Structure formats: C-alpha cells, structure tokens
Tab-separated table of C-alpha atoms and ligand atoms in Angstrom:
chain	number	residue	atom	x	y	z
H	51	MET	CA	56.843	19.007	-225.997
H	52	ASN	CA	53.665	17.361	-225.020
H	53	ASN	CA	53.539	19.568	-222.517
H	54	LEU	CA	54.452	22.023	-224.780
H	55	ILE	CA	51.865	21.616	-226.707
H	56	ILE	CA	48.997	21.330	-223.929
H	57	PHE	CA	50.559	24.839	-222.204
H	58	ASN	CA	49.592	26.241	-224.924
H	59	ILE	CA	46.179	25.369	-225.548
H	60	ILE	CA	45.918	26.522	-222.106
H	61	VAL	CA	46.843	30.094	-222.351
H	62	VAL	CA	44.786	30.596	-225.072
H	63	LEU	CA	41.828	29.060	-223.377
H	64	PHE	CA	42.517	31.484	-220.568
H	65	LEU	CA	43.103	34.610	-223.181
H	66	ILE	CA	39.502	33.560	-225.122
H	67	ILE	CA	37.640	33.172	-221.860
H	68	ASN	CA	39.412	36.742	-221.443
H	69	ILE	CA	37.677	38.026	-223.828
H	70	LYS	CA	35.032	36.863	-222.967
H	71	ILE	CA	34.171	38.798	-220.086
H	72	ILE	CA	35.616	41.279	-220.498
H	73	LYS	CA	32.864	41.992	-223.450
H	74	CYS	CA	30.618	40.917	-221.219
H	75	GLU	CA	31.000	43.597	-218.335
H	76	ILE	CA	30.193	46.342	-221.432
H	77	GLU	CA	26.911	46.679	-220.349
H	78	GLU	CA	24.075	47.828	-222.341
H	79	THR	CA	22.056	51.210	-221.991
H	80	PRO	CA	17.938	50.246	-220.823
H	81	LEU	CA	17.158	52.126	-223.736
H	82	CYS	CA	18.327	49.102	-226.069
H	83	LEU	CA	15.116	47.568	-224.132
H	84	LYS	CA	12.824	50.295	-226.363
H	85	CYS	CA	15.423	50.801	-229.285
H	86	SER	CA	17.053	48.460	-232.001
H	87	CYS	CA	20.365	48.462	-230.981
H	88	THR	CA	23.627	47.627	-232.966
H	89	SER	CA	26.914	47.213	-231.670
H	90	ASP	CA	29.918	48.107	-233.256
H	91	GLU	CA	31.593	44.773	-233.961
H	92	ASN	CA	35.710	46.537	-233.451
H	93	GLY	CA	34.390	48.501	-230.433
H	94	PRO	CA	32.001	49.076	-227.864
H	95	GLU	CA	30.196	51.863	-229.241
H	96	VAL	CA	26.745	51.559	-229.143
H	97	ASP	CA	23.947	52.745	-232.314
H	98	ILE	CA	20.896	53.136	-231.301
H	99	ASP	CA	17.796	53.183	-233.345
H	100	CYS	CA	14.415	54.094	-231.772
H	101	THR	CA	12.736	55.348	-235.126
H	102	ASP	CA	8.693	55.067	-234.822
H	103	ASP	CA	8.918	54.474	-230.825
H	104	MET	CA	6.709	56.739	-229.445
H	105	LEU	CA	9.186	58.316	-226.333
H	106	THR	CA	9.451	60.641	-224.093
H	107	LEU	CA	11.862	63.373	-223.629
H	108	GLU	CA	11.464	62.598	-220.024
H	109	PHE	CA	12.513	59.258	-221.104
H	110	ILE	CA	15.339	59.795	-222.515
H	111	TYR	CA	16.797	62.101	-220.103
H	112	ASP	CA	16.681	59.145	-217.395
H	113	GLN	CA	20.170	59.309	-215.742
H	114	ARG	CA	19.748	55.196	-215.967
H	115	ASN	CA	19.951	55.525	-220.196
H	116	TRP	CA	23.476	56.759	-219.832
H	117	ILE	CA	25.017	55.249	-216.878
H	118	ASN	CA	25.121	51.995	-215.214
H	119	THR	CA	24.394	53.483	-211.132
H	120	THR	CA	26.405	50.478	-209.555
H	121	THR	CA	29.315	50.915	-211.265
H	122	ASN	CA	29.099	54.599	-213.297
H	123	HIS	CA	29.997	53.842	-215.649
H	124	THR	CA	28.804	55.920	-219.358
H	125	TYR	CA	27.284	53.382	-221.737
H	126	TYR	CA	28.734	53.887	-224.805
H	127	ILE	CA	26.643	55.241	-227.132
H	128	SER	CA	28.130	56.142	-230.638
H	129	THR	CA	24.912	57.474	-232.924
H	130	LEU	CA	21.108	57.913	-231.678
H	131	ASN	CA	18.294	57.911	-234.181
H	132	LEU	CA	15.261	59.535	-232.859
H	133	LYS	CA	13.447	59.965	-235.769
H	134	SER	CA	9.349	60.005	-235.420
H	135	SER	CA	9.085	59.688	-232.123
H	136	ASP	CA	6.677	62.452	-230.982
H	137	LEU	CA	8.760	64.047	-229.088
H	138	GLY	CA	7.473	68.166	-229.098
H	139	ASP	CA	9.519	71.160	-228.453
H	140	LEU	CA	13.842	70.641	-227.009
H	141	ARG	CA	13.276	71.520	-223.486
H	142	GLY	CA	16.023	71.763	-220.517
H	143	GLN	CA	19.183	70.122	-222.265
H	144	PHE	CA	20.298	66.293	-223.242
H	145	PRO	CA	22.454	64.072	-221.071
H	146	GLU	CA	25.854	64.503	-221.117
H	147	SER	CA	27.514	61.634	-223.920
H	148	ASN	CA	29.735	61.149	-226.236
H	149	LEU	CA	27.352	60.496	-229.385
H	150	THR	CA	28.432	61.296	-232.612
H	151	LEU	CA	25.537	61.495	-234.088
H	152	LEU	CA	21.591	62.896	-233.188
H	153	ASP	CA	18.945	62.904	-235.399
H	154	PHE	CA	15.866	64.398	-234.210
H	155	THR	CA	13.905	64.270	-237.861
H	156	ASP	CA	10.072	64.834	-238.184
H	157	ASN	CA	9.183	65.224	-234.183
H	158	LEU	CA	6.634	67.557	-234.477
H	159	ILE	CA	9.539	70.391	-232.850
H	160	ARG	CA	8.685	74.339	-233.022
H	161	THR	CA	11.278	75.520	-231.011
H	162	ILE	CA	14.647	74.703	-229.021
H	163	ASP	CA	16.170	75.571	-225.547
H	164	ASP	CA	18.876	77.429	-224.656
H	165	ASN	CA	22.335	75.554	-224.442
H	166	TYR	CA	20.617	72.664	-225.186
H	167	PHE	CA	23.304	70.299	-226.991
H	168	ALA	CA	25.837	71.793	-224.591
H	169	LYS	CA	27.102	68.571	-223.328
H	170	LEU	CA	27.156	66.673	-226.672
H	171	GLN	CA	30.927	67.627	-227.463
H	172	ASN	CA	31.691	65.033	-229.371
H	173	MET	CA	28.716	65.455	-232.040
H	174	SER	CA	29.576	65.498	-235.391
H	175	GLU	CA	26.019	65.574	-236.722
H	176	LEU	CA	22.995	67.078	-235.924
H	177	VAL	CA	19.653	66.149	-237.910
H	178	LEU	CA	16.530	68.646	-237.448
H	179	THR	CA	14.742	67.736	-240.470
H	180	ARG	CA	11.439	67.614	-240.935
H	181	ASN	CA	9.822	69.538	-237.621
H	182	GLU	CA	8.406	72.990	-236.805
H	183	ILE	CA	10.957	75.420	-236.284
H	184	ASP	CA	10.275	77.970	-236.811
H	185	ARG	CA	12.287	80.350	-235.035
H	186	LEU	CA	16.056	79.058	-233.418
H	187	LYS	CA	17.383	81.479	-230.273
H	188	PRO	CA	21.124	82.767	-230.994
H	189	ASP	CA	22.233	80.328	-227.961
H	190	ALA	CA	20.312	76.939	-228.975
H	191	PHE	CA	24.035	75.975	-230.440
H	192	LYS	CA	25.856	77.204	-227.244
H	193	GLY	CA	27.943	74.858	-226.031
H	194	LEU	CA	30.646	74.675	-222.824
H	195	ARG	CA	32.895	77.204	-221.255
H	196	MET	CA	36.317	76.506	-222.970
H	197	ASP	CA	39.360	78.609	-222.463
H	198	GLY	CA	40.135	80.973	-225.806
H	199	ASP	CA	37.170	79.550	-227.274
H	200	ASN	CA	33.408	80.925	-227.270
H	201	TYR	CA	31.518	77.961	-225.913
H	202	PRO	CA	31.865	75.758	-228.472
H	203	LEU	CA	30.112	72.694	-230.030
H	204	ARG	CA	33.096	71.567	-230.447
H	205	SER	CA	32.744	69.239	-232.707
H	206	LEU	CA	29.527	69.717	-234.874
H	207	LYS	CA	30.206	69.542	-238.385
H	208	ILE	CA	26.893	69.010	-239.784
H	209	LEU	CA	23.902	70.550	-239.594
H	210	LYS	CA	20.664	69.731	-240.949
H	211	LEU	CA	17.319	72.162	-239.900
H	212	ASN	CA	15.649	70.858	-243.841
H	213	LYS	CA	11.858	70.731	-244.678
H	214	ASN	CA	10.966	73.294	-241.212
H	215	ARG	CA	9.478	77.235	-241.351
H	216	LEU	CA	12.625	79.101	-241.057
H	217	HIS	CA	12.228	82.614	-242.872
H	218	THR	CA	14.995	83.915	-241.264
H	219	LEU	CA	18.157	83.542	-239.033
H	220	HIS	CA	19.239	85.369	-236.192
H	221	GLN	CA	22.396	87.109	-236.830
H	222	ASP	CA	24.184	85.223	-234.241
H	223	LEU	CA	22.632	81.777	-234.505
H	224	PHE	CA	26.036	80.040	-234.834
H	225	GLU	CA	28.503	81.926	-233.474
H	226	HIS	CA	29.234	78.859	-230.997
H	227	ILE	CA	29.509	76.840	-234.145
H	228	GLU	CA	30.656	79.041	-237.024
H	229	GLU	CA	34.582	77.432	-236.656
H	230	ARG	CA	33.462	74.077	-237.318
H	231	LEU	CA	30.554	73.385	-238.986
H	232	GLU	CA	31.417	72.452	-243.107
H	233	VAL	CA	27.866	71.357	-243.747
H	234	LEU	CA	24.349	73.306	-243.693
H	235	ASP	CA	21.622	71.980	-245.456
H	236	LEU	CA	18.515	75.536	-245.087
H	237	SER	CA	16.628	73.389	-247.446
H	238	ASP	CA	12.991	73.332	-247.867
H	239	ASN	CA	12.135	75.978	-245.500
H	240	PRO	CA	10.081	78.992	-247.198
H	241	PHE	CA	12.573	82.281	-246.566
H	242	LYS	CA	11.699	83.998	-249.958
H	243	VAL	CA	14.145	86.226	-249.279
H	244	LEU	CA	17.987	85.620	-247.423
H	245	ASP	CA	17.953	89.234	-245.114
H	246	GLN	CA	20.555	90.864	-244.065
H	247	GLN	CA	20.119	88.939	-240.257
H	248	THR	CA	20.216	85.525	-242.080
H	249	THR	CA	23.199	86.647	-244.687
H	250	ILE	CA	25.197	87.662	-241.454
H	251	ALA	CA	24.506	83.954	-240.297
H	252	ILE	CA	25.551	82.522	-243.026
H	253	GLY	CA	28.564	84.523	-244.135
H	254	GLY	CA	30.038	84.104	-240.771
H	255	ILE	CA	30.431	80.308	-241.057
H	256	ILE	CA	34.656	80.069	-242.088
H	257	TYR	CA	35.155	76.828	-242.911
H	258	LEU	CA	31.233	76.239	-244.888
H	259	LYS	CA	32.103	73.863	-247.529
H	260	GLU	CA	28.492	72.775	-248.408
H	261	LEU	CA	25.618	75.269	-248.086
H	262	TYR	CA	22.054	73.635	-249.727
H	263	LEU	CA	19.454	76.501	-250.290
H	264	GLY	CA	16.923	74.475	-252.454
H	265	SER	CA	13.207	75.447	-252.274
H	266	THR	CA	13.806	78.001	-250.171
H	267	GLN	CA	11.784	80.651	-252.747
H	268	ILE	CA	14.945	82.760	-252.902
H	269	LYS	CA	14.963	84.770	-256.106
H	270	LYS	CA	18.006	86.432	-255.102
H	271	LEU	CA	21.614	86.114	-253.563
H	272	PRO	CA	22.424	89.111	-251.623
H	273	GLU	CA	24.998	91.214	-253.219
H	274	HIS	CA	28.790	89.507	-251.751
H	275	PHE	CA	26.969	86.010	-250.483
H	276	LEU	CA	29.862	84.405	-251.671
H	277	HIS	CA	32.492	86.585	-250.463
H	278	THR	CA	32.954	85.219	-247.088
H	279	PRO	CA	32.285	81.944	-247.265
H	280	LYS	CA	36.230	80.830	-248.798
H	281	TYR	CA	36.357	77.495	-248.726
H	282	LEU	CA	32.964	76.480	-250.046
H	283	LYS	CA	32.832	74.099	-252.398
H	284	VAL	CA	29.022	72.334	-253.251
H	285	LEU	CA	25.846	74.944	-253.333
H	286	ASP	CA	22.802	73.847	-253.519
H	287	LEU	CA	20.084	76.410	-255.577
H	288	SER	CA	17.248	73.978	-256.886
H	289	GLY	CA	13.544	74.548	-256.674
H	290	ASN	CA	13.787	78.444	-256.479
H	291	ASN	CA	12.673	81.149	-258.602
H	292	PHE	CA	15.991	82.742	-260.201
H	293	ILE	CA	14.680	83.863	-263.444
H	294	GLU	CA	18.509	84.281	-264.082
H	295	VAL	CA	22.182	82.499	-263.146
H	296	PRO	CA	23.013	85.256	-260.277
H	297	GLU	CA	25.631	87.429	-260.181
H	298	THR	CA	27.665	87.492	-257.478
H	299	LEU	CA	28.486	83.471	-258.368
H	300	ASN	CA	31.836	85.084	-259.515
H	301	ASP	CA	32.563	86.029	-256.053
H	302	SER	CA	32.886	82.722	-254.952
H	303	HIS	CA	36.189	81.192	-254.306
H	304	VAL	CA	36.991	77.263	-254.700
H	305	LEU	CA	32.960	76.846	-255.695
H	306	GLU	CA	33.329	72.980	-257.199
H	307	VAL	CA	29.837	71.757	-257.492
H	308	LEU	CA	27.077	73.977	-257.657
H	309	TYR	CA	23.078	72.647	-258.357
H	310	PHE	CA	20.718	74.919	-260.433
H	311	ASN	CA	17.352	72.422	-261.178
H	312	ASN	CA	14.424	73.768	-261.164
H	313	ASN	CA	14.677	77.139	-262.007
H	314	PRO	CA	12.559	78.856	-264.486
H	315	ILE	CA	14.566	80.535	-266.750
H	316	VAL	CA	13.437	81.155	-270.153
H	317	ASN	CA	16.478	81.642	-272.299
H	318	LEU	CA	19.466	81.121	-270.843
H	319	THR	CA	21.625	84.047	-272.261
H	320	LYS	CA	25.398	85.972	-272.038
H	321	ASP	CA	23.327	88.426	-270.105
H	322	SER	CA	21.316	85.828	-267.818
H	323	GLY	CA	23.759	82.855	-267.798
H	324	PHE	CA	26.667	81.952	-266.243
H	325	PRO	CA	29.206	84.601	-264.745
H	326	SER	CA	33.097	83.582	-264.507
H	327	ILE	CA	33.641	81.026	-262.106
H	328	SER	CA	37.069	78.857	-263.029
H	329	THR	CA	36.485	77.062	-260.132
H	330	LEU	CA	33.163	74.982	-260.982
H	331	LYS	CA	33.887	71.594	-262.200
H	332	VAL	CA	29.887	70.099	-261.745
H	333	LEU	CA	26.565	71.270	-263.051
H	334	HIS	CA	23.822	70.055	-262.621
H	335	MET	CA	20.410	72.016	-264.643
H	336	CYS	CA	17.636	69.623	-264.537
H	337	ASN	CA	13.843	69.708	-264.558
H	338	MET	CA	14.025	73.665	-265.441
H	339	LEU	CA	10.023	73.440	-266.653
H	340	GLU	CA	10.410	77.116	-269.028
H	341	LEU	CA	14.076	76.428	-270.241
H	342	GLN	CA	13.782	76.710	-274.308
H	343	LEU	CA	17.425	77.945	-275.076
H	344	ILE	CA	20.870	78.185	-273.580
H	345	GLY	CA	22.218	80.688	-275.920
H	346	GLU	CA	25.689	81.605	-277.495
H	347	LYS	CA	28.998	82.133	-274.588
H	348	SER	CA	25.978	81.484	-271.895
H	349	MET	CA	28.337	79.221	-270.178
H	350	ASN	CA	31.654	79.979	-271.386
H	351	GLY	CA	32.514	81.503	-268.049
H	352	LEU	CA	32.397	77.943	-266.288
H	353	THR	CA	36.515	77.219	-268.098
H	354	SER	CA	36.556	74.765	-265.567
H	355	LEU	CA	34.182	72.529	-266.417
H	356	GLU	CA	34.142	69.015	-266.049
H	357	GLU	CA	30.385	66.709	-265.841
H	358	VAL	CA	27.511	68.102	-266.905
H	359	HIS	CA	23.850	67.254	-266.313
H	360	ILE	CA	21.101	69.528	-268.367
H	361	CYS	CA	17.837	67.162	-268.165
H	362	ASN	CA	14.431	66.694	-268.078
H	363	ASN	CA	14.091	69.975	-269.255
H	364	ASN	CA	10.745	69.755	-270.770
H	365	LEU	CA	11.355	72.738	-273.547
H	366	LEU	CA	14.444	72.935	-274.519
H	367	GLN	CA	15.123	73.119	-278.164
H	368	GLU	CA	18.277	74.768	-278.457
H	369	ILE	CA	21.887	74.239	-277.194
H	370	ASP	CA	23.424	77.216	-278.937
H	371	ALA	CA	26.885	75.365	-280.544
H	372	GLY	CA	28.672	78.884	-279.105
H	373	ALA	CA	27.424	78.325	-275.490
H	374	PHE	CA	30.360	76.905	-273.819
H	375	THR	CA	33.226	78.474	-276.535
H	376	ARG	CA	35.469	81.321	-275.523
H	377	GLU	CA	38.254	83.723	-276.591
H	378	GLU	CA	41.391	83.468	-276.266
H	379	PHE	CA	44.108	85.864	-277.656
H	380	GLU	CA	42.026	85.109	-281.093
H	381	THR	CA	41.452	81.363	-280.404
H	382	GLU	CA	38.828	79.566	-279.475
H	383	ILE	CA	38.723	77.642	-276.225
H	384	TRP	CA	36.445	74.934	-274.626
H	385	PRO	CA	35.750	73.750	-271.042
H	386	PRO	CA	37.310	69.812	-270.401
H	387	ILE	CA	34.073	68.558	-270.653
H	388	LYS	CA	34.299	64.885	-269.664
H	389	LYS	CA	31.074	63.879	-268.680
H	390	LEU	CA	27.822	65.187	-270.521
H	391	HIS	CA	24.012	64.012	-269.931
H	392	LEU	CA	21.567	65.699	-272.407
H	393	ARG	CA	18.716	63.339	-272.034
H	394	ASP	CA	15.023	63.726	-271.518
H	395	ASN	CA	15.038	67.231	-273.541
H	396	LYS	CA	13.565	68.606	-276.687
H	397	LEU	CA	17.158	68.925	-278.436
H	398	THR	CA	16.757	67.868	-282.598
H	399	ASN	CA	20.006	68.373	-283.057
H	400	LEU	CA	23.636	68.954	-281.752
H	401	ASP	CA	26.669	70.749	-282.806
H	402	ARG	CA	29.475	69.195	-283.358
H	403	HIS	CA	31.386	72.493	-281.957
H	404	LEU	CA	29.496	72.576	-278.522
H	405	ILE	CA	32.572	70.619	-277.677
H	406	LEU	CA	35.958	70.305	-278.906
H	407	HIS	CA	36.971	66.668	-278.126
H	408	TRP	CA	34.180	64.435	-278.788
H	409	GLU	CA	36.763	61.676	-277.910
H	410	ASN	CA	37.681	62.674	-274.541
H	411	LEU	CA	34.274	62.712	-272.902
H	412	ASN	CA	34.169	59.030	-270.816
H	413	ASP	CA	30.394	59.591	-269.982
H	414	LEU	CA	27.648	60.454	-272.387
H	415	ASP	CA	24.008	60.511	-272.313
H	416	LEU	CA	21.326	61.361	-274.807
H	417	ARG	CA	18.499	59.450	-274.383
H	418	PHE	CA	14.965	60.667	-275.163
H	419	ASN	CA	15.458	63.720	-277.534
H	420	PRO	CA	13.544	64.281	-280.776
H	421	TRP	CA	16.848	63.834	-282.856
H	422	THR	CA	15.969	64.838	-287.166
H	423	CYS	CA	17.787	62.967	-289.253
H	424	GLU	CA	19.076	65.884	-290.990
H	425	CYS	CA	21.847	66.470	-292.790
H	426	GLU	CA	23.338	68.848	-290.100
H	427	ASN	CA	22.998	66.143	-287.901
H	428	GLU	CA	25.142	63.540	-290.324
H	429	TRP	CA	28.551	63.571	-288.010
H	430	MET	CA	26.125	62.538	-284.825
H	431	VAL	CA	26.095	59.233	-286.854
H	432	ASP	CA	29.386	59.287	-288.432
H	433	VAL	CA	31.608	60.776	-286.022
H	434	LEU	CA	29.412	60.762	-282.577
H	435	MET	CA	28.197	57.636	-283.237
H	436	PRO	CA	31.194	55.320	-282.790
H	437	ILE	CA	32.543	57.277	-280.011
H	438	TYR	CA	28.573	56.818	-278.473
H	439	LEU	CA	29.280	53.551	-278.944
H	440	ASN	CA	32.615	52.947	-277.207
H	441	ILE	CA	31.948	54.786	-274.246
H	442	ASN	CA	28.434	52.721	-273.773
H	443	GLU	CA	27.546	50.656	-276.298
H	444	THR	CA	24.248	49.924	-274.395
H	445	LEU	CA	22.699	53.662	-274.651
H	446	ALA	CA	24.117	54.282	-277.905
H	447	LYS	CA	22.316	52.086	-279.610
H	448	THR	CA	18.413	52.916	-277.858
H	449	LEU	CA	20.095	55.744	-279.915
H	450	GLN	CA	20.164	54.201	-283.517
Z	1387	LIG	C1	25.128	47.407	-213.903
Z	1387	LIG	O1	26.622	47.029	-213.672
Z	1387	LIG	C2	27.104	45.947	-212.927
Z	1387	LIG	C3	28.080	45.455	-212.953
Z	1387	LIG	O2	28.875	45.334	-214.429
Z	1387	LIG	C4	25.812	45.105	-213.740
Z	1387	LIG	O3	26.327	43.928	-212.574
Z	1387	LIG	C5	24.545	45.544	-213.535
Z	1387	LIG	O4	23.552	44.683	-214.351
Z	1387	LIG	C6	24.567	46.456	-214.793
Z	1387	LIG	N1	22.775	47.509	-214.328
Z	1387	LIG	C7	22.206	47.548	-215.755
Z	1387	LIG	C8	21.100	48.094	-215.229
Z	1387	LIG	O5	22.833	47.571	-216.767
Z	1388	LIG	C1	28.591	56.340	-208.396
Z	1388	LIG	O1	28.177	58.258	-208.141
Z	1388	LIG	C2	28.126	58.458	-207.114
Z	1388	LIG	C3	27.479	59.969	-207.261
Z	1388	LIG	O2	28.403	61.008	-207.591
Z	1388	LIG	C4	28.602	58.186	-205.767
Z	1388	LIG	O3	27.752	58.772	-204.465
Z	1388	LIG	C5	28.752	56.761	-205.911
Z	1388	LIG	O4	29.698	56.656	-204.430
Z	1388	LIG	C6	29.666	56.585	-207.088
Z	1388	LIG	N1	29.618	54.745	-206.927
Z	1388	LIG	C7	30.173	54.012	-207.138
Z	1388	LIG	C8	30.467	52.727	-207.619
Z	1388	LIG	O5	31.789	55.035	-207.694
Z	1389	LIG	C1	33.777	59.933	-223.162
Z	1389	LIG	O1	34.962	59.497	-223.922
Z	1389	LIG	C2	35.691	60.192	-222.593
Z	1389	LIG	C3	37.258	59.637	-222.999
Z	1389	LIG	O2	36.903	58.307	-223.458
Z	1389	LIG	C4	35.619	59.371	-221.191
Z	1389	LIG	O3	36.606	59.747	-220.296
Z	1389	LIG	C5	34.366	59.672	-220.684
Z	1389	LIG	O4	33.892	59.430	-219.181
Z	1389	LIG	C6	33.219	59.876	-221.706
Z	1389	LIG	N1	31.823	60.284	-220.866
Z	1389	LIG	C7	30.701	59.777	-221.128
Z	1389	LIG	C8	29.613	61.092	-220.955
Z	1389	LIG	O5	29.979	58.795	-221.943
Z	1390	LIG	C1	35.396	62.937	-227.769
Z	1390	LIG	O1	36.249	63.937	-228.156
Z	1390	LIG	C2	37.142	63.499	-226.966
Z	1390	LIG	C3	37.923	65.337	-227.869
Z	1390	LIG	O2	37.656	65.552	-229.209
Z	1390	LIG	C4	37.993	62.646	-227.678
Z	1390	LIG	O3	39.398	62.899	-226.879
Z	1390	LIG	C5	37.517	61.325	-227.208
Z	1390	LIG	O4	38.233	59.769	-227.740
Z	1390	LIG	C6	36.230	61.468	-228.050
Z	1390	LIG	N1	35.180	60.211	-227.264
Z	1390	LIG	C7	34.423	59.665	-228.073
Z	1390	LIG	C8	33.744	58.310	-227.320
Z	1390	LIG	O5	34.223	59.638	-229.426
Z	1391	LIG	C1	31.741	90.004	-260.774
Z	1391	LIG	O1	30.727	90.454	-261.357
Z	1391	LIG	C2	30.620	91.841	-260.859
Z	1391	LIG	C3	29.656	92.243	-262.023
Z	1391	LIG	O2	29.767	92.508	-262.950
Z	1391	LIG	C4	32.006	92.176	-261.334
Z	1391	LIG	O3	31.776	93.723	-260.147
Z	1391	LIG	C5	32.915	92.047	-260.387
Z	1391	LIG	O4	34.027	92.337	-260.463
Z	1391	LIG	C6	33.305	90.066	-260.801
Z	1391	LIG	N1	34.096	90.063	-259.817
Z	1391	LIG	C7	34.625	89.028	-259.866
Z	1391	LIG	C8	35.654	88.237	-258.993
Z	1391	LIG	O5	35.541	89.050	-261.470
Z	1392	LIG	C1	13.414	82.542	-276.201
Z	1392	LIG	O1	14.345	82.261	-277.592
Z	1392	LIG	C2	13.403	81.710	-278.313
Z	1392	LIG	C3	14.196	80.825	-278.783
Z	1392	LIG	O2	15.112	81.486	-279.529
Z	1392	LIG	C4	12.747	82.787	-278.281
Z	1392	LIG	O3	11.626	82.183	-279.738
Z	1392	LIG	C5	11.555	83.264	-277.482
Z	1392	LIG	O4	10.833	84.372	-277.928
Z	1392	LIG	C6	12.787	83.581	-276.292
Z	1392	LIG	N1	11.677	83.991	-275.113
Z	1392	LIG	C7	12.075	84.925	-274.558
Z	1392	LIG	C8	10.977	85.227	-273.170
Z	1392	LIG	O5	12.967	85.682	-274.759
Z	1393	LIG	C1	25.269	52.224	-269.563
Z	1393	LIG	O1	25.019	53.386	-268.897
Z	1393	LIG	C2	23.751	52.589	-268.459
Z	1393	LIG	C3	22.457	54.056	-267.847
Z	1393	LIG	O2	23.296	54.996	-267.339
Z	1393	LIG	C4	24.770	52.314	-267.045
Z	1393	LIG	O3	23.749	51.217	-266.137
Z	1393	LIG	C5	25.067	51.086	-267.117
Z	1393	LIG	O4	25.958	50.969	-266.178
Z	1393	LIG	C6	26.279	51.736	-268.542
Z	1393	LIG	N1	27.366	51.324	-268.534
Z	1393	LIG	C7	28.359	51.258	-269.079
Z	1393	LIG	C8	29.182	50.153	-269.732
Z	1393	LIG	O5	29.054	51.633	-268.314
C-alpha cells in the first residue's frame, strides 16, 4: 500500500520535472531583450511589444531574431507590435513568421516594397495606421505562389490604412487579398472623391464586412458603390462632406450598422434623408453641427431600425412626428426601435407618435435637451416618465 503511494508520488514528480524541461526548451527570441514580451499561458506563443523602442529594419530582419541558429527552431511569435519605432519606408521583405498580427502604426512609412509581407502567411491583421503612405503599388500585398490562387496573403482579414495620405488606390491593389479581406479601414485619408480606380479596388473585395471611410473628405458615394460588396454589414461615413444621405445606400444587401456622424446636412427631408435600407439596425447620427430638422418620412425607409443615436447636434430643434412612420396598405407602420438616444440636442418637445410602443424600449437617453413644460409635452410626464423610470431610473430623474 505504502509502496504504491510512494510510486505515485514519484510518477507525479517525474511528470512535473518533465513539463518544466519541455517548457525550458522553448527559447525566447532576442527581440525580447529589447522589447517587452508576454507569453501565452496555454502555449509557447509570445506577444512582443516594441512600442517606442527605436529599432531599425535591419535589426528586425536579423535571422537570429526569428530562428535559433544552433537548433534551427523557429520562435513562436504570435503578435508583433512595432508602434512608433521610427522605422521609415518598408524596404526589402519581412522575415518568414507565423505571426498573426503585425502593427506598424506611426513609423513615417511612405512606401512599401513589392511582396513585402509575402512570407507572413498566418498574418490575419496588418496595421499601417498613422504613416505617410500616399501611394501603394499593386504588389504591396502580393503573397506567395499557391495553386489555383493568385499569390495570396492567405490569412489577411483586417487591414488598417487609416491616417495616411492616400487620395486614390490602384485598381489592382487588393487583387491578392480580395478573397480573404473582411475589414478595411481607410479613415482619415484625403481622398476627396472616390475615383473609378478606388471604386474598382474596393468593389473587388468579395467578402468585405466592414468598411471605414470616415474623415476622407468625400461628399458622394459613386453610383452602385454598394452593389458589389454583398456581405457588407458596417459602414462608416462620418466626418465627411455629405449634404444629403447618399441614395446609393439602397443598393446595399445586408448593411446593419451605419455611422453617419458629423456631416453638414441642414434639414433632413424625405429627399435628402435615408433611402430604403431594409436591413439597417443601428444608426449613428451625432455631432451634426448644422442639423436643424429631421423631417417627415426622412427616416422611414429604415424599416428594421432597432438602435438610434441622434446626439450632440447642437442646432437640432425638431424631429417630426412622422420621421419614422410609413404607410403600408393604409396602415401606419413603425420600425422596431429598442434603443433611443437623443441626448444633447436642442429639442423642446417629443411627439408621442414618433415611436409606436415606447414601453418596448429597453434603452432611452433624453438628457441635456431644453424640454418645455407645455401641454403638448404633458404625455412625457404622464406616459413617458413612468416608462423612463422603469428603463433607467438614474437618467429619468435627471429630467424631473
Ligand atoms: C538555441 O538553442 C540552444 C539549445 O536549446 C540553447 O542552448 C541556446 O541558448 C539557444 N540560443 C539562443 C540564441 O537562444
Ligand atoms: C541548420 O540549418 C543550416 C542551414 O540550413 C544547416 O547548415 C545546419 O546543419 C542546420 N543545423 C541543424 C542543427 O539542423
Ligand atoms: C509555422 O507553423 C508551422 C506549423 O505549426 C511550422 O511547421 C513552421 O515551422 C512554422 N514556421 C515558422 C516560420 O515559424
Ligand atoms: C499557420 O497557418 C496554417 C494554415 O492555416 C496552420 O496550419 C498553422 O497551424 C498556423 N501556424 C500557427 C503557428 O498559427
Ligand atoms: C435605389 O434608388 C434608385 C434611385 O432612386 C432607384 O433607381 C433604384 O431602383 C433603387 N434600388 C433599390 C434596390 O431599391
Ligand atoms: C430648415 O428647416 C428650418 C425649420 O423648418 C427652416 O426654418 C429653414 O429655412 C430650413 N433650412 C433649409 C436650408 O432648408
Ligand atoms: C443608466 O444610464 C447610465 C448612463 O448611460 C448608465 O451608466 C447606467 O448603467 C444605466 N443604468 C441602468 C440600470 O441601465
């Protein structure tokens, strides 16, 4: 009996020691001497953060950072963050690695050599935010030869090119990644217009799900722009020069979330308002510095709307009672709004017919509006207040 227990203890001890030995065999890359490394508890992968460490590409490319030259074992690098490292143009080719995220934010990059990322076939996210890129050659994202495929970067799903100096894109820019890419961020680039080449480049991304075009100085979307990206769910057009909501949004197929903040629309009317987007669930329309009126039927094409953010529009005085209502077979129909944020506008009254079932809301924010106490608003006290108290007592009490 005792012998058995001792034997068991020995076995357990042996296992522990063995596990330790296995763990020790995984060496860390010398990059960890310069950068801070965090290792994954469940595996040998390491996350490397070199933010603000002044490095050169030459140093990063050094083979000894990627492979133990004695054993020829490659290091397990999961993510590599090279933010603000003063690297400059991306010349040559990045070393072969299984890393999944590469972050080049803020490095004064102007150009990227052809095939630069080709050996990063496991990279799913590439961040090139806040650089000085004004032109990208069509082979910048060219990958490796693969049968039946056009030199793909086969894992790349998220590409962030925001905060650069792009004003156009080569029409073939995404040809090697257009069958993989799902998220494209082009915000904060001075496009001014989406020319034909740019439109072709974006239109070719078959499975695009999220497109960010905020602060690109555009005022129009090209006709049928949303016809090709069949899977687009999220679109950001905030911070641009739209004086009306683009009609071509009605070509979208599965658009669910639209950011339309900070555009210079004065009065949203049936004509300048939203076309029919029957799939849209979430709308953000805040910081519209010039918006005064949301008129009748201006939003009634948004038949599936669930979440509405109309906030921080300093001049917005009126939302027409019929803004959301449409008629079908002589009956009035409202979208199924559940979340309504109307904070920080200049609204003095709210019509009870704006929404059909206020009691169906599960989120409501009416703060910071100059609500008046006139008769037309009596329902707000009698009907809406109890509902509001029920949804969020703290917020409701700010209104009393
Ligand atoms: C390479 O691996 C050997 C054997 O595991 C180890 O002794 C050596 O320190 C490693 N070299 C570096 C640079 O990590
Ligand atoms: C490592 O690779 C080099 C070059 O491919 C080769 O010459 C060397 O024999 C390899 N060493 C080991 C330990 O496999
Ligand atoms: C990448 O991972 C594969 C499979 O896990 C492995 O065989 C290969 O050596 C790794 N390549 C590099 C460069 O780490
Ligand atoms: C890299 O990707 C290949 C193919 O998708 C996969 O088999 C492999 O496990 C990945 N390697 C790592 C280390 O993630
Ligand atoms: C979108 O609007 C345009 C212009 O009003 C119209 O010609 C087109 O038929 C509409 N498309 C859809 C899918 O509703
Ligand atoms: C916008 O609507 C307001 C209120 O109805 C009206 O006074 C104003 O003239 C309109 N402005 C424009 C540019 O249509
Ligand atoms: C009420 O709203 C405030 C501000 O949005 C939020 O912080 C709080 O969690 C909400 N309370 C409830 C009970 O939902």
